[in-house]
Coordinates of C-alpha atoms and ligand atoms in Angstrom, one line a residue:
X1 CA -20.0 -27.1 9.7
X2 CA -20.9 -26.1 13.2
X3 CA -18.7 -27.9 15.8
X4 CA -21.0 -29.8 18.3
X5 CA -20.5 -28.0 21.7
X6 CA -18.4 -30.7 23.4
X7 CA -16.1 -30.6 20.7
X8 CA -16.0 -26.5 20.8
X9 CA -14.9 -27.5 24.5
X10 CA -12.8 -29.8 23.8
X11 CA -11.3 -27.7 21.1
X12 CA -11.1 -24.8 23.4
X13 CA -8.8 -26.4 25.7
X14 CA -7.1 -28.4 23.3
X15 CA -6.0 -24.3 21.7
X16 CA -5.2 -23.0 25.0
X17 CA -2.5 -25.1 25.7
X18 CA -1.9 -25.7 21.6
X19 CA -1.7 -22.5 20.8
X20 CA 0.4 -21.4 23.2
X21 CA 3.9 -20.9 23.2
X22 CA 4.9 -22.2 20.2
X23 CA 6.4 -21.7 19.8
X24 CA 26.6 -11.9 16.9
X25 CA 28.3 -10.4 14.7
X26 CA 26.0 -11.9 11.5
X27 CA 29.0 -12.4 9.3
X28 CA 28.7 -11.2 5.7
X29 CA 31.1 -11.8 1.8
X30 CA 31.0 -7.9 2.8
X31 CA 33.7 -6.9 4.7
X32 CA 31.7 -3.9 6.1
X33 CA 30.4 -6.5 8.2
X34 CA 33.4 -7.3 9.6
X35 CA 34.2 -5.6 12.7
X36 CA 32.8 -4.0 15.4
X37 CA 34.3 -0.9 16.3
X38 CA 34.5 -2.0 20.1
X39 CA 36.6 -4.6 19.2
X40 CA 39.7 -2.6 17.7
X41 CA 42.4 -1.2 19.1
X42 CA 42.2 -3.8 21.9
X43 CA 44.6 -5.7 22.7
X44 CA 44.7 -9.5 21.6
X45 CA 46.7 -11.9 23.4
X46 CA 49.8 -13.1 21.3
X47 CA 50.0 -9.6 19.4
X48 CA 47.7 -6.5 18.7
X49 CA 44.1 -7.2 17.9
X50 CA 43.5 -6.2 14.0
X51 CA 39.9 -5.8 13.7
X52 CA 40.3 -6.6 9.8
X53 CA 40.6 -9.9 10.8
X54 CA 37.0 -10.4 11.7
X55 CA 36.2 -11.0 8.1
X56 CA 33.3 -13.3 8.6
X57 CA 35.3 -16.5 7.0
X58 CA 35.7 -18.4 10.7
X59 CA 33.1 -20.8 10.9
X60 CA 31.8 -21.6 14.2
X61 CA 33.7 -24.3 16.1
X62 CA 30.1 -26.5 16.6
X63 CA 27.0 -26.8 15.0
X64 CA 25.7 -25.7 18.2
X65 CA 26.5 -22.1 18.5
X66 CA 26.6 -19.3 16.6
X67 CA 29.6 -17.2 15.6
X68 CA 30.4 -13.7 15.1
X69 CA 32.5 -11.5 12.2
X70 CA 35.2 -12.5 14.5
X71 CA 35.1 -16.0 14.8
X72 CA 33.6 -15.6 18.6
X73 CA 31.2 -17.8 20.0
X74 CA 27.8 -15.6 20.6
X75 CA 25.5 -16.3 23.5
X76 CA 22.7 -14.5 21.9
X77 CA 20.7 -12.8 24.5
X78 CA 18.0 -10.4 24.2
X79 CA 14.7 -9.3 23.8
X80 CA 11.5 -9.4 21.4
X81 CA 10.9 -5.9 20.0
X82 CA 8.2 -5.5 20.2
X83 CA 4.5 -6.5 20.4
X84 CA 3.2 -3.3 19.5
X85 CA 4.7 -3.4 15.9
X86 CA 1.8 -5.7 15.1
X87 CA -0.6 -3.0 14.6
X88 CA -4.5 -4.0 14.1
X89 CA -5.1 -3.7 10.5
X90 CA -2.3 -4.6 7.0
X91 CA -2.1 -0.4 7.5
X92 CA 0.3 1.6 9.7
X93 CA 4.4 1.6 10.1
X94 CA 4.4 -1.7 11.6
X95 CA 7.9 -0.5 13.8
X96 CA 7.9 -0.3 17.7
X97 CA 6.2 2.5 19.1
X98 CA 8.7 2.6 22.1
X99 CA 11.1 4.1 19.8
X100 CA 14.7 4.0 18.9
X101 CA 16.0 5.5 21.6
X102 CA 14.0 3.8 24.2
X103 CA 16.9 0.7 23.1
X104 CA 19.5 2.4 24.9
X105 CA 18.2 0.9 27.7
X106 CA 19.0 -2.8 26.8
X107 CA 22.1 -2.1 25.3
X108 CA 23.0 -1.0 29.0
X109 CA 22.8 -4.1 30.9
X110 CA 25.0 -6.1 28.2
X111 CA 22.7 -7.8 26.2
X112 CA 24.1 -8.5 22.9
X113 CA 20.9 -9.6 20.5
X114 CA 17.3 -8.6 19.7
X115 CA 14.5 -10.2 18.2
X116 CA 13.0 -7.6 15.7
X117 CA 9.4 -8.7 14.4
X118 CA 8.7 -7.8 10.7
X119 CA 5.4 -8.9 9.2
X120 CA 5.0 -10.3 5.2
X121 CA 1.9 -7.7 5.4
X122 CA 3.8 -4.7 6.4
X123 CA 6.6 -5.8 3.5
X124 CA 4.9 -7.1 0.6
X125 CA 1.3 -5.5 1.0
X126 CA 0.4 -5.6 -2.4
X127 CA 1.3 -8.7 -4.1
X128 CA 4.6 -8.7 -5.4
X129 CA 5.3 -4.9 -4.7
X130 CA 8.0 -4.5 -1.8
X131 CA 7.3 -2.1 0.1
X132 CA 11.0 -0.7 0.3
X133 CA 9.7 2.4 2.4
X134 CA 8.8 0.0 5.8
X135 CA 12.2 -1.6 4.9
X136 CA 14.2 1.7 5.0
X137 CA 12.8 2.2 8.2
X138 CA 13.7 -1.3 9.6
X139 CA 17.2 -0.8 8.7
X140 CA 17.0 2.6 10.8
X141 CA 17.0 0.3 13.3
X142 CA 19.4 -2.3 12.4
X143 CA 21.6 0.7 11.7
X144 CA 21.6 1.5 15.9
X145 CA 21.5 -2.0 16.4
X146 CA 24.9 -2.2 14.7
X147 CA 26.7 0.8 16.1
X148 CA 25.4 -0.5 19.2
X149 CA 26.9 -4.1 18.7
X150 CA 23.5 -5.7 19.2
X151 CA 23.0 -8.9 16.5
X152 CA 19.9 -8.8 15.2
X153 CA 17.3 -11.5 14.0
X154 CA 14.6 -10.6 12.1
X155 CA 11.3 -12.6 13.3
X156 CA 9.1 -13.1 10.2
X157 CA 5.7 -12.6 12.6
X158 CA 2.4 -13.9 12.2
X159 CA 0.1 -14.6 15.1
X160 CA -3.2 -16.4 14.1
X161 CA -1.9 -15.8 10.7
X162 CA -3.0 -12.1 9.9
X163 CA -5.0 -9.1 10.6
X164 CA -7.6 -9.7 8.4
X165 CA -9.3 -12.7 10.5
X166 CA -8.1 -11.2 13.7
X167 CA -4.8 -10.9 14.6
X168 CA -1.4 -10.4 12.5
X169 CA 0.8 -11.1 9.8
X170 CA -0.1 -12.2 6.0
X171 CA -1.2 -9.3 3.8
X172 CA -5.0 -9.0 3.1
X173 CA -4.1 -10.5 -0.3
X174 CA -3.0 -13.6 0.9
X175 CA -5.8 -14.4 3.3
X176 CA -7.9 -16.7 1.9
X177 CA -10.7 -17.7 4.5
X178 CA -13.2 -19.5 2.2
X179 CA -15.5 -16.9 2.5
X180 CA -16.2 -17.1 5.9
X181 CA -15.3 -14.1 7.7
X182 CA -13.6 -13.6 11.3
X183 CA -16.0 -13.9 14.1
X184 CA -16.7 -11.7 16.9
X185 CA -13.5 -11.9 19.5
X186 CA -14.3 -13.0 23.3
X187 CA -12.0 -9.8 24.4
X188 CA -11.9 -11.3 28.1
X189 CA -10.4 -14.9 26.7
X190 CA -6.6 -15.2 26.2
X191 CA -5.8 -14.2 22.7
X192 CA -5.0 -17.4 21.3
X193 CA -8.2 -19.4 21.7
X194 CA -9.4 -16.8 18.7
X195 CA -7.5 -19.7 16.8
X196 CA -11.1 -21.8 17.1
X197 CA -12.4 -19.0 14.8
X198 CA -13.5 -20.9 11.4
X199 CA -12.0 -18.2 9.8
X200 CA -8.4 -18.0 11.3
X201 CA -8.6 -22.3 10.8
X202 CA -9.3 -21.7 6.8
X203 CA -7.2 -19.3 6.0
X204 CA -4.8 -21.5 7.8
X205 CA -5.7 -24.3 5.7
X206 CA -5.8 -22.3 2.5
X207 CA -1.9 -21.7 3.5
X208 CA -0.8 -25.0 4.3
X209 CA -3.0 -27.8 2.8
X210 CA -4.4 -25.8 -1.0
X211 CA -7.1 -27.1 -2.6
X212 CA -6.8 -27.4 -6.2
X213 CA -6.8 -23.9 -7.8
X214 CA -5.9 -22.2 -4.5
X215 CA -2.8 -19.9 -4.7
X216 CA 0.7 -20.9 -4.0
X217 CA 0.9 -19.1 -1.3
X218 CA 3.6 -20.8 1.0
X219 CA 5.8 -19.8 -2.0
X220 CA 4.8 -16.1 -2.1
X221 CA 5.8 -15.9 2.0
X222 CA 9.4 -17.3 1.2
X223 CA 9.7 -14.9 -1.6
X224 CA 8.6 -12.4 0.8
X225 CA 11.5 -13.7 3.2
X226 CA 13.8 -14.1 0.4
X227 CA 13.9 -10.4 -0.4
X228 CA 14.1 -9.7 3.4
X229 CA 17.2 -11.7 3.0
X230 CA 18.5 -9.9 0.1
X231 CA 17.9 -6.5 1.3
X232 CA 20.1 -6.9 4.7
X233 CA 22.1 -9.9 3.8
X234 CA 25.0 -7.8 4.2
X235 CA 24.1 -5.3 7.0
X236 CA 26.2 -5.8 9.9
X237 CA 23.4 -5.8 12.6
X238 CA 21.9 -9.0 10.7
X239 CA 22.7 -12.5 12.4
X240 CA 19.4 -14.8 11.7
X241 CA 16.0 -14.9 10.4
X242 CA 13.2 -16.7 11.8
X243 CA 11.4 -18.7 9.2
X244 CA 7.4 -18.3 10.6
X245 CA 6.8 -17.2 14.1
X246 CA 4.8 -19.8 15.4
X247 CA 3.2 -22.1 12.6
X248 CA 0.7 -23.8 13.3
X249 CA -2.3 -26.1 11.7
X250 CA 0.3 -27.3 8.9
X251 CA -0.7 -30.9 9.8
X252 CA -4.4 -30.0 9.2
X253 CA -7.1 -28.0 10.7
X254 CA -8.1 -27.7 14.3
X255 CA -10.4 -31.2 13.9
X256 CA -7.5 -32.9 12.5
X257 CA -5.0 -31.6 14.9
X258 CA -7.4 -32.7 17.5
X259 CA -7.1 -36.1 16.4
X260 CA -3.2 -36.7 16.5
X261 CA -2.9 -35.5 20.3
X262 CA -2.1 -39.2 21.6
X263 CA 0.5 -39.8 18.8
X264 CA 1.7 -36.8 19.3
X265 CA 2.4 -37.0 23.0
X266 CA 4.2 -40.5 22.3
X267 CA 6.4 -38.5 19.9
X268 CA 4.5 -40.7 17.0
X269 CA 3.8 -37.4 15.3
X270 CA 5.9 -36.1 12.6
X271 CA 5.0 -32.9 10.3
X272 CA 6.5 -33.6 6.8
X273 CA 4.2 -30.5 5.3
X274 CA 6.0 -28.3 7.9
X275 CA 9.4 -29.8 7.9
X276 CA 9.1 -29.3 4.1
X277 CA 7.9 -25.3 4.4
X278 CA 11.0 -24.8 6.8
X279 CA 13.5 -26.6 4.2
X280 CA 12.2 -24.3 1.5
X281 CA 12.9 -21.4 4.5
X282 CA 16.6 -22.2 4.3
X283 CA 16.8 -22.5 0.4
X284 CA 15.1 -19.2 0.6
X285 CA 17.6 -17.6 3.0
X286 CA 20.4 -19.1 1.0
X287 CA 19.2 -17.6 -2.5
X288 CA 20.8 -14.6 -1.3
X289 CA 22.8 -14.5 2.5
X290 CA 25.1 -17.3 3.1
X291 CA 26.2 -16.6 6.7
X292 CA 23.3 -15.6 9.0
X293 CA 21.6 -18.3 10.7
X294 CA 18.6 -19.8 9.8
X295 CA 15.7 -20.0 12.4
X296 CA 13.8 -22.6 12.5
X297 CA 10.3 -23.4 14.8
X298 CA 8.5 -26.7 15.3
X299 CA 4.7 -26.3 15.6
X300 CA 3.3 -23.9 18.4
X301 CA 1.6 -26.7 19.9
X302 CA 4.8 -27.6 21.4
X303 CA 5.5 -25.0 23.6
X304 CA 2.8 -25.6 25.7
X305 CA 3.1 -29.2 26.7
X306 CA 5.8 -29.7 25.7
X307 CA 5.9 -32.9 23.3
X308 CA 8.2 -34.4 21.9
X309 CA 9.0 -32.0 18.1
X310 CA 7.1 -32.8 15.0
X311 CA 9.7 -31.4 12.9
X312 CA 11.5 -34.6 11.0
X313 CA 15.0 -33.1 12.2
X314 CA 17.4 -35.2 10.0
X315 CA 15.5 -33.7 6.9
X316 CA 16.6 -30.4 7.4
X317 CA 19.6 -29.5 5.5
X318 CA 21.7 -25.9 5.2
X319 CA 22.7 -25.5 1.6
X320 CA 25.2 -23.0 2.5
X321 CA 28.6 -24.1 1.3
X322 CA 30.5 -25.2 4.6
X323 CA 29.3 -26.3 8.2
X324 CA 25.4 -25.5 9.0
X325 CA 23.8 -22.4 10.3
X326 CA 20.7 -23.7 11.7
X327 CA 19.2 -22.7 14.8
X328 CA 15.9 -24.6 16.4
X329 CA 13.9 -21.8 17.8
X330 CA 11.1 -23.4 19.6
X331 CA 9.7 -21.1 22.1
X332 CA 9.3 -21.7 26.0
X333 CA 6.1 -20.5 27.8
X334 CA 4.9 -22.5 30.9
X335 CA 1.0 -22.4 30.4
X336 CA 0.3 -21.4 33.8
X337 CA 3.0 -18.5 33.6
X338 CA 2.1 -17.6 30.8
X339 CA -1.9 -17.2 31.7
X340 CA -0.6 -15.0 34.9
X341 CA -1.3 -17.8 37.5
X342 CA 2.1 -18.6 38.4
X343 CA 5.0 -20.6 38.8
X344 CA 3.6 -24.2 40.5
X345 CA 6.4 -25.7 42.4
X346 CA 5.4 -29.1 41.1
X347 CA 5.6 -27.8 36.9
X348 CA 7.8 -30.2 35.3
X349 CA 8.0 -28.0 32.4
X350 CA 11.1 -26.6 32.3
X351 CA 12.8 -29.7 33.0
X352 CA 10.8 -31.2 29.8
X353 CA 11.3 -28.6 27.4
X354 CA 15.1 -29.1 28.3
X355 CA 15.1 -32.7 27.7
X356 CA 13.1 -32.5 24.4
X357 CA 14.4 -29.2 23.1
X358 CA 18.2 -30.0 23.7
X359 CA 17.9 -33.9 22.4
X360 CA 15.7 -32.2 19.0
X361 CA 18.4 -29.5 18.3
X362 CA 21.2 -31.7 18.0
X363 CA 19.3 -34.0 15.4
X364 CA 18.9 -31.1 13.2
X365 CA 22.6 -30.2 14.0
X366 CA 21.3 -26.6 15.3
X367 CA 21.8 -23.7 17.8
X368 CA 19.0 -24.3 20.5
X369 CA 17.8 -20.6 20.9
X370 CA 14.3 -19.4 22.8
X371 CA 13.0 -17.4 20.4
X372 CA 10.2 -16.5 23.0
X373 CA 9.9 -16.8 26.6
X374 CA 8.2 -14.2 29.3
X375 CA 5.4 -14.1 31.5
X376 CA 4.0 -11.5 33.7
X377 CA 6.1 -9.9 37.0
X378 CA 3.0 -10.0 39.5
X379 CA 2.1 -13.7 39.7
X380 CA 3.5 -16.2 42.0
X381 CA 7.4 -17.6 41.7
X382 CA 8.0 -15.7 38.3
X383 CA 11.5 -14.8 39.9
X384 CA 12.0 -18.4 40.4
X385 CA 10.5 -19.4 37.0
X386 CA 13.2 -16.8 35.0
X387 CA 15.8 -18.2 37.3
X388 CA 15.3 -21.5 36.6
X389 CA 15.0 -21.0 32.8
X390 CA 17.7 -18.9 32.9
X391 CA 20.3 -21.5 34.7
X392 CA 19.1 -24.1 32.0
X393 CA 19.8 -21.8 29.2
X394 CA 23.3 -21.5 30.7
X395 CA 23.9 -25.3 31.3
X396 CA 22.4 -25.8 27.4
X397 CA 25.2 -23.0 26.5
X398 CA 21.5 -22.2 25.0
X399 CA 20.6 -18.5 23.8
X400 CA 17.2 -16.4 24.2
X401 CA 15.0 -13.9 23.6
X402 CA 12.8 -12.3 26.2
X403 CA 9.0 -11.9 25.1
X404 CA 8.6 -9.0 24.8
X405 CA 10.3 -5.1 24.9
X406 CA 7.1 -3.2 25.0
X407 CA 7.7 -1.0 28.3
X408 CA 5.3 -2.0 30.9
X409 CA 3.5 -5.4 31.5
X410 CA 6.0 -8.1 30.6
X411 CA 8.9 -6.2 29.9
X412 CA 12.0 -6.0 31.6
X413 CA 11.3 -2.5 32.1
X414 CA 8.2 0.0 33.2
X415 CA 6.1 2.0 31.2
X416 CA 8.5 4.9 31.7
X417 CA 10.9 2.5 29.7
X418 CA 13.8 2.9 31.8
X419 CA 13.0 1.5 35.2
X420 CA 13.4 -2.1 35.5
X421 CA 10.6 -4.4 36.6
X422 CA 10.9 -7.2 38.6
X423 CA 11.1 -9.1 35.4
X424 CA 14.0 -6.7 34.5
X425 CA 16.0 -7.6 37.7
X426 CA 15.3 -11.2 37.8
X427 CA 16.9 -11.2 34.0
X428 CA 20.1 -8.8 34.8
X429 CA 22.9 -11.3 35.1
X430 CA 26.4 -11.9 34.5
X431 CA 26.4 -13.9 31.1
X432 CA 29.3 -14.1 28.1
X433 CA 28.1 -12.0 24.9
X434 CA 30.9 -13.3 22.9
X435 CA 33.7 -16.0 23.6
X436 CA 37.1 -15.5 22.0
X437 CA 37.8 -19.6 21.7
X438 CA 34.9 -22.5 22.5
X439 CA 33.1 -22.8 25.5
X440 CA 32.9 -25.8 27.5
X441 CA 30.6 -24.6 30.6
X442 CA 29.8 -21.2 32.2
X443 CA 27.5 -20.7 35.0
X444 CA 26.0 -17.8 37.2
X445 CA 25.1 -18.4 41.2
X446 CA 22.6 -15.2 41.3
X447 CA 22.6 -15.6 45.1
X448 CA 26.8 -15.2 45.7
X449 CA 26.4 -13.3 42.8
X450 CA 29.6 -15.3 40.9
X451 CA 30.2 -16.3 37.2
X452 CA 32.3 -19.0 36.3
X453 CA 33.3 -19.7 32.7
X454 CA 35.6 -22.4 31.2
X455 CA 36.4 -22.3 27.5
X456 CA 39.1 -23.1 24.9
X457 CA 40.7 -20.3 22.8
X458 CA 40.8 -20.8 19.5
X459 CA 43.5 -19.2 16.9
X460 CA 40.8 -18.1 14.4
X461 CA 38.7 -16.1 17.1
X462 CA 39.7 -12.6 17.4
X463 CA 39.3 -10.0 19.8
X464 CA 38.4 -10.2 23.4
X465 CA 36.3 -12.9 25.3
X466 CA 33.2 -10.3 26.5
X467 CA 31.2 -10.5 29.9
X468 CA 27.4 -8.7 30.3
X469 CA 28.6 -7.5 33.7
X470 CA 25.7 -5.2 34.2
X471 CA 27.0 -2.0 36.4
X472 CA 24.1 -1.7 39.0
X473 CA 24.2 -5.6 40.2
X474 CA 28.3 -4.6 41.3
X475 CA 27.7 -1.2 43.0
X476 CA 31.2 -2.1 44.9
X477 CA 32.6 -3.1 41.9
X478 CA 34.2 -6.7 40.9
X479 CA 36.9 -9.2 41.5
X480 CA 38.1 -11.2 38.5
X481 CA 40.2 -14.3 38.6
X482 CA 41.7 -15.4 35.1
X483 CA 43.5 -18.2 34.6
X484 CA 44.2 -18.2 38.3
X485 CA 45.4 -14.6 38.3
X486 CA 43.4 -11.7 39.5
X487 CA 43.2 -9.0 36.8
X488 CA 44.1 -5.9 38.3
X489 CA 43.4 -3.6 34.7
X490 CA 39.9 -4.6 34.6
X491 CA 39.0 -3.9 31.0
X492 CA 35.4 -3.1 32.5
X493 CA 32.6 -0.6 30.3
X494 CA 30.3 0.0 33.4
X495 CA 28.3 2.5 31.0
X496 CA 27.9 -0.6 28.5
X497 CA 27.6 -3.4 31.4
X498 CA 30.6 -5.1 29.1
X499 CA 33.6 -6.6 30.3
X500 CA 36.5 -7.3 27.9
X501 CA 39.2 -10.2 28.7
X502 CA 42.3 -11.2 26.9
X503 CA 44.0 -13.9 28.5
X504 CA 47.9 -13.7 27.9
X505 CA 47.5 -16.8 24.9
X506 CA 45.3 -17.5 22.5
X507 CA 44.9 -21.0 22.8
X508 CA 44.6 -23.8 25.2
X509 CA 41.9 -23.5 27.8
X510 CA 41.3 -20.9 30.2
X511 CA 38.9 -19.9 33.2
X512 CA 37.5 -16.9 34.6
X513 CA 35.6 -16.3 37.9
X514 CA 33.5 -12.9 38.6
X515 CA 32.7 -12.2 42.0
X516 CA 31.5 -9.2 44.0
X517 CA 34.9 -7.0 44.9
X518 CA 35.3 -8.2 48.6
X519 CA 34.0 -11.5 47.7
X520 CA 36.6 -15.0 48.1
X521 CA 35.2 -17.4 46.7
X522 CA 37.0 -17.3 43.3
X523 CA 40.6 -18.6 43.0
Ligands
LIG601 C1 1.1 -11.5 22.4 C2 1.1 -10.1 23.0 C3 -0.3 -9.7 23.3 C4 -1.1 -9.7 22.1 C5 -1.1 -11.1 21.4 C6 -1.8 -11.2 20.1 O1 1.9 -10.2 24.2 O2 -0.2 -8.3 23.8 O3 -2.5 -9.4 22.4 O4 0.3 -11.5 21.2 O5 -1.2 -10.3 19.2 C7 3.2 -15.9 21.3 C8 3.3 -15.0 20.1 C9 3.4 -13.6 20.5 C10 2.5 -13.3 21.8 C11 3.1 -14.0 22.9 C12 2.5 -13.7 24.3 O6 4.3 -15.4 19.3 O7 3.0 -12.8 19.4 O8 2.4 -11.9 22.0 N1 3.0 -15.4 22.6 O9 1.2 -14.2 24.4 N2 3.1 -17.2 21.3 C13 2.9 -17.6 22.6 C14 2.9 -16.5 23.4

């Protein structure tokens, strides 16, 4: 059926905000998991630091952060690599055509975690034949990714659910658009009102709600994940998996979804169909790794009001034998950032998505991680926006992933991908990678340009407490303050942006203050 043209309208609008953002040391039973070569040899307060003790048995100290081989506390922070893996069609490598070595960049300002897209298409694209050849060359990259000690989770992408009505993600096999196919695309409208497309909604619906005699095919994307799972379940890079990028329509089609917008912004709306899909996303997991964290997303719609979640939180269980490894992984994109017309001094949403987001993970007993957040440089206040988000990700003890790699645009770096952006020095900060105990608060004051971090050591965390201390925001250098002490040996990787700190015990609680080198205001 046609839609009538106010409801095309109203639909339109209803997709640009809907559609919108929606949005470690992995450990391992292998004990080539275990360490990180950084780590050993250092010295650990209360003896030498024996990098065979990062075994991957600690289990994190809360439900609310993730842990490395060693037992530290990871503040996963990172980027999205990368956009351009997406491709156009179920054909090509599907890997980032920045290249490998273009990562050296990132792994010199500190950060500690990517977000790697893969895509069911590019690794089941004929039914029920891996392709183990795209998977060889994924763990190319995890491979650099874990000499590198960056943690890993692989995103199992889809935008508008695959290339075959339009965008990315299922293989051609699985796309079942009722015969209708894809539609001509408005190449001058954002990306995501393509969701309107009839085409895009059935095979949606062909996904989530089958008619009788439809394929299974929710089941044939967690088998897909599954053998994602048991193919790197014990490589080292590996610390999560993100169920579905951004599902949406699970609750119906766009009419439907239309229909539930009041309920849904009283927080009346809850998503068993999707909550149930996720559940089966753990179990899948589970079949096969037991210690990476599980990713989890609420519907897209959700990142762009933000409402209240859909998910029904208390349903979602880890079956992993001990505390859970759960991570909600909504994502965080302002509409107006996101659409390149700025940062309003009046937006409210950053202060919403904390309230809802923070209050959501802890009913599912999971880390709170943005799986995507970004915008672009040249619009009004975006250093303000990724300053703002960036302070509440601290005071959430929250971790994130900057949408997206892809030098140029967005990205944290230009097209020569090596010079930062303005995006790229709004995000260089001071900010822990891992925490040898339990942190309690940590904060950075970009304008002084100090770090303060309070945390509790913790006898089954080994190795150092690490800093991102990126090199080029300290041209003078640095003035640390431990435990009331300066530290006069500063343990300090200026090529790696990493700063290592072992306070003299293990336990009990400690503090640490960062400050430029002729700076006084840490004690
Ligand atoms: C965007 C890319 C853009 C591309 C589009 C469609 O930045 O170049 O044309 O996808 O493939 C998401 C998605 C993520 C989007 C991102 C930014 O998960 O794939 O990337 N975004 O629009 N949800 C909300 C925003």
């Amino acid at each position: 059926m046609k839609p009538s043209a106010p409801f095309h309208r109203a639909a339109l609008l209803l997709v640009a905000t809907l559609l919108l953002p929606l949005a470690a040391c992995s450990s391992d039973d292998d004990s080539s998991k275990s360490t990180d070569g950084r780590s050993s040899n250092t010295s650990e307060a209360g003896g030498t630091f024996d990098a065979a003790e990062c075994d991957g048995t600690a289990e994190s100290p809360d439900v609310r952060f993730v842990v490395d081989a060693c037992g530290r506390v990871v503040m996963l922070r990172g980027v999205n690599v990368e956009s351009s893996s997406k491709g156009t069609t179920q054909e090509g490598d599907h890997l980032p055509a920045s290249g490998l070595q273009g990562q050296a960049a990132l792994s010199n300002w500190g950060w500690n975690s990517v977000r790697f897209l893969v895509f069911w298409g590019a690794i089941e694209p004929e039914k029920d034949k891996f392709n183990e050849a795209y998977l060889d060359k994924v763990e190319e990259w995890l491979d650099w990714y874990a000499d590198n000690d960056i943690h890993v989770v692989l995103d199992m992408h889809q935008d508008l659910y695959a290339w075959k009505v339009g965008f990315d993600g299922a293989p051609d096999w699985a796309v079942d658009s009722k015969g209708v196919e894809k539609g001509p695309r408005d190449e001058n409208a954002p990306w995501y009102l393509a969701g309107t497309d009839p085409a895009v909604q059935n095979a949606f619906q062909s996904f989530w709600n089958p008619e009788p005699g439809q394929a299974d095919l929710q089941s044939e994307w967690l088998d897909a994940l599954a053998h994602l799972a048991e193919r790197f379940a014990d490589h080292p890079a590996v610390i999560g998996y993100d169920v579905m990028n951004e599902p949406s329509f699970a609750n119906g089609d766009l009419e439907a979804t239309l229909a539930i917008q009041a309920q849904a912004a009283a927080g009346e709306f809850q998503n068993p169909n999707l909550t149930q899909f996720m559940q089966r996303g753990i179990e899948a997991v589970r079949r096969h790794d037991q210690d990476s964290w599980v990713m989890i997303e609420p519907t897209s719609l959700l990142n762009a009001f933000p409402y209240p979640g859909d998910l029904v939180f208390e349903d979602l269980k880890d079956t992993r034998d001990g505390p859970p490894r759960l991570s909600y992984a909504g994502h965080l994109y302002e509409p107006s950032v996101h659409d390149g017309g700025g940062y309003a001094p009046s937006s409210t949403y950053v202060d919403e998505w904390e309230k809802y987001r923070s209050e959501e993970a802890a009913r599912m007993q999971g880390v709170l991680w943005f799986g995507e957040w970004g915008g672009a440089p040249d619009q009004s206040r975006m250093t303000e926006f990724i300053t703002e988000v960036t302070s509440m990700a601290d005071r959430q003890m929250a971790g994130w992933a900057w949408w997206s790699w892809d030098p140029g645009g967005w990205s944290p770096v230009k097209e020569d991908g090596t010079t930062l952006s303005s995006n790229g020095e709004a995000l260089l900060r001071v900010q822990p990678r891992a925490i040898a105990g339990t942190p309690s608060e940590f904060a950075w004051a970009a304008g002084d340009k100090v770090f303060t971090m309070d945390w509790t050591g913790r006898d089954d965390a080994h190795g150092p407490t690490e800093l991102a201390v990126p090199a080029r925001l300290f041209d003078k250098g640095i003035r640390v303050v431990l435990d009331g002490e300066e530290i006069t040996d500063l343990g300090w990787d200026r090529d790696r942006s990493v700063l290592a700190v072992s306070p003299e015990t293990t336990t009990g609680t400690h503090t640490i203050c960062l400050e430029p080198t002729n700076g006084n205001k840490c004690r």
